[in-house]
Amino acid sequence: MSAAEDTSLTPRRIVIGIQDKSDLDAPELPSDPMPLNMGPSHPAMHGTVRMVLEVVGEKIASADVQVGYLHRCFEKESEYATWTQIFPYTDRLNYVSPMLNNVGYALAVEKLLDIDKKVPERAQYIRVIVGEIARACDHMTCLGAGGMELGAFTAFLYMVKAREWLWELLEEISGARLTHSFVRVGGVTGDLPDGWAEKLRAKIVDVRRVLAEVDGLLTRNRIFRDRMDGLGIITKEQAASYGITGPVARATGLDYDVRKDYPYLVYDQFDFDVPVGSVGDNFDRYACRVEEIQQSLRIVEQALDKIPAGPIVMADPRIVLPPKTETYNTIEAMISHFKLIMDGIHVPAGEIYSFTEGGNGELGFYVVSDGTGRPWKLHCRAPSFANTAIMPSLLPGHFIADIVPIFGMINMIGGECDR
Amino acid sequence: MADERVKVTIDGKEHEVQKGSNLLEACNAAGANVPFFCYHPGLSSPAVCRQCLVEVKGAPKPVPSCYTQCTDGMVVETKSEKALDVRRQMLEFTLVNHPIDCPICDKAGECMLQQQYFDWDGKYARNEGIKYRKAKTVDIGKHIVLDQERCILCTRCIRVCDEVAKAPELTMAKRGSSEVLTTAPGKRLDNPYSLNTVDVCPVGALTSKDFRFQMRAWELESTPSVCTGCATGCNVEIHASRGQIYRMIPRDNAAVNKHWMCDEGRFTYKPVHQHRAAVPVVGGAPVAWDTALDEAGRRLKAVLQSEKDRVGVVFNANSTNEDLHVLARLAFDHLGIARAYVAGRDQGSSDDILISADKNCNTAGVRAIGGTKLKSLVDLASDVKSGAIAALIVVGDDGVLGSGGRDGLDALPLNQLETLIVLASHSGALTDSAHVVLPMALWAELNGTFTNKLGMVQRVHKAIDPAGDSLPGWEILCHLSRRLDAAIDFDSARAVFVEAKQKYSFMIGAEWGRVHLPIQLRFAASRG
Amino acid sequence: MAQQVLDRLKSHFQGGELEDTGSQHGNEWARVRRQDWHAVCQFLRDDGETTMDFFIDITAVDRLTQVPEDRPRFDVVIHLRSSRTKHRVRLLVGVSEADPTVDSLCDLWAGANWFERETFDMYGIRFNNHPDLRRILMYPEFIGHPLRKDYPKEKRQPLVRRDGAADGGGWK
């Protein structure tokens, strides 16, 4: 009987070889609902969230999940920044997979400019490569942290080690481990350095080895399974009604991946699978992520094989900064540089909702432009926000100890949820 | 004939325009956004820059739209391939010798060349030749520096001097790549409207010595206002940043100043930041508002009770209508003061272009509100000397009473007064002699109205916060009135305006208008 | 994303409920009259052809200075998707500043709850019949609605805990 179905007040006990049953007949202790505050500063609350729980004994009667502790006014600041100045802000949305946010935002602006088909192909491949690496890192962080919160510290260290290898490569290409600001409207800022592709291939082999090790530590681990199986079950209908997307939704059996259903960039060129669960419990979410890392690595390898030569950025001085040799030596490029920096790209007035598959699901950008170099409104549809919305109805009936794995597998990233 | 309408097809859509109207204006009114350099709505159209070329059906080559009149049945294409190509070519020519000065050029951010390259060109440079060099910092006039390399030879400045200022001081010299703007032989760019050439210059060739290198255009916030230098009341824009005004430029108003203003008016922003009376002062020592108001009230009450006919009030021809109205209500209606005087700046030179001899910005207002009771400063001087006045309330002083001379401070033996209450914006000899100084906000720091010599009531908007602790004059008078048991209460300048409008005939038809928050220039389209 | 959805809406709602429709950059959108907001959204969810079961996003746009004075200042915007057909649509409803209310859609999609709370928090738009309309990103004592265009970006508000704050700090 799973914890969600057990509505009685007796705590669940695991009986392991106890012959003396006298303690099982202990009288029930009276218990009133007790308010319990969890967070916002709590080792297991990734990204600061506060849960105000009402518990009856160990069981949760109600949970008020209060987000907003990491609200940094992303949308308000965007209204005062030029289109290009917003890229560093997008890095800090889902800060464990910043490349995906960069790409999602760049695509939104490019669609408004009607240049999304004109971005050079090499740039699109590079975007896919770094995006999938970021997705793999996001899932590795989630799984590692999930394991650590249940006591499997080794899993965390192994995952973080593998993640660090990938971040070193991203640092080589963009200059930063985490806050890359690598993508621009019209392309990317840097090409793949010499030898980078070979290093990446070698590292993918190493990462797969680490994933196999962690898989061996967790997937059939008795304790891990007991704490994950059958908990936090979400149904397909609930997922659709809440707008839950990403691995959390796919674990419920809802087959929705933006890369497959509404292909963008060059995702239709690759051969990859999308893992879909069946039960919608914690373990399914874990398993989906494990498999997604493998699929992401698969995409990266294919992209490295297929990537064409060519420019990494559009050659339009009205959208992309000109090369410095031009800027310093010709008035045209100087003017273009000047206007792009001071005014911003002149995006024609209009609005668009552009969406990509972020680490946690459908990452949407609803952009309203008034024709100037700054957005009129930039709304980030954060997948974590929609995913976390189910927590207040998911937690009741579970035990306090179940909050940690459930919350860990929902993978609320504070930066994305609160923006 | 003037009202005859014709049908013109612009970019596929039919529009009805006045016969003979300018095609460029018709296109831009229809939203075609045709670029131009040499054309200016207030000047003649020489069609030298060729930037506004559009395709007209039936014409053998693209026509300059600024030089073409609309005729019936005209079909115009402003965005055909030929028109766009020609536009790009013209920009390329214009840019061929243009120096790479954007980082150091004042016009950057409001430069028409930058804007039009960005909108209509967008191609990298093709010529790799060396650019033609010309003189970089030519001191051609009292207020203006010329950079000959940046000049795109549009001749707008020449036409401003010729047609608006009626002082032909500028001319083009030489030909081809070496053509330069220069002053006519023996002349300097010294006419009283010279700074308009800086406004109309599409690039940073002509720059104002006062504004050069002071502030970047996109950091400025623009607020509409009215110049207070003389009775013409030219409409202006105040450009300020972080509480500091950097320049004033003219705002279009066909009835008052068209597109221009005089140089002297442009510098009326300087006194806003100089020698301000910023804190209330009693007996030479700065105090809090309440203390100062209480002291003023105490003194005035005492003298009003014992010898009301020895109390005088001095209006100022540079106060806003709101200040004047509240003062008139307080002095005449509530306190029953009989002795009223009007102070103002001395008369000065004038011309038949924009400059008025009357250097006060609200003479019409003060005459209407103060009425026929107002006597001159000469009368004030004799009344003070003879002892007929013991107490004086002076509202508004921007150095006018302290200017010395026949009508100024020298003639006023202020020390004879038992009580001198001064509402002033600048500190000087008058505030030094005052028993109580109540600091007033100036025109750039408040919302109010002035009446120009044509009887038009024009609105000024608040551009910056008042200096120090100063308040608008009407607000100070309201506070003072409470101390004098004559409670006049308004919660905004607009409320004063509304009441005044019902009382005075000269304000019929005047509008308070919408609130104008300062607009950052970085969002505004390029000047020109 | 789906002209069929717009066509179905236009054929079903002929009484002026749809003020305008259009398609821009591949996004189909429809502007709905305020009193019909709930009805139109419910139709989109329940209709056998459109089956917009998947909730995506609700937000608002402050159109201050962009609309003439007689038009409503805010637009509440919802994005919906159908799992079956994969069609997407955007619906907008104009909400005026003087009466910033519109019906809540919490009974149609559970996800609307938090997104409407965020719209209320940021824009001050009240959703009728919302089960729990309180701030979600800002703290309860915050005064004002920050994403409105007339809320200055640099404004600072200290967090001062006052007794009797709106939600009592979370203890119901």
Short mmCIF file of C-alpha atoms in Angstrom, two decimals, chain A residues 317 320-341, chain B residues 99-103 124-125:
data_model
loop_
_atom_site.label_atom_id
_atom_site.label_comp_id
_atom_site.label_asym_id
_atom_site.label_seq_id
_atom_site.Cartn_x
_atom_site.Cartn_y
_atom_site.Cartn_z
CA PRO A 317 24.86 45.02 -39.28
CA VAL A 320 24.64 41.62 -35.13
CA LEU A 321 27.62 43.63 -33.96
CA PRO A 322 30.10 44.08 -36.81
CA PRO A 323 33.60 42.66 -36.53
CA LYS A 324 35.91 44.97 -34.65
CA THR A 325 38.20 45.56 -37.63
CA GLU A 326 35.22 47.00 -39.46
CA THR A 327 34.01 48.98 -36.47
CA TYR A 328 37.26 50.78 -35.93
CA ASN A 329 37.90 51.48 -39.58
CA THR A 330 34.61 52.23 -41.31
CA ILE A 331 31.88 54.65 -40.40
CA GLU A 332 29.12 52.25 -41.42
CA ALA A 333 30.18 49.60 -38.96
CA MET A 334 30.83 52.25 -36.32
CA ILE A 335 27.30 53.53 -36.69
CA SER A 336 25.93 50.01 -36.61
CA HIS A 337 27.89 49.18 -33.48
CA PHE A 338 26.81 52.40 -31.87
CA LYS A 339 23.14 52.01 -32.61
CA LEU A 340 23.07 48.37 -31.62
CA ILE A 341 24.64 49.11 -28.27
CA PRO B 99 34.82 60.60 -40.10
CA ILE B 100 34.52 57.74 -37.64
CA ASP B 101 33.65 60.09 -34.81
CA CYS B 102 30.61 58.55 -33.17
CA PRO B 103 32.26 57.88 -29.82
CA TYR B 124 29.12 47.28 -44.69
CA ALA B 125 31.45 49.82 -46.29
#
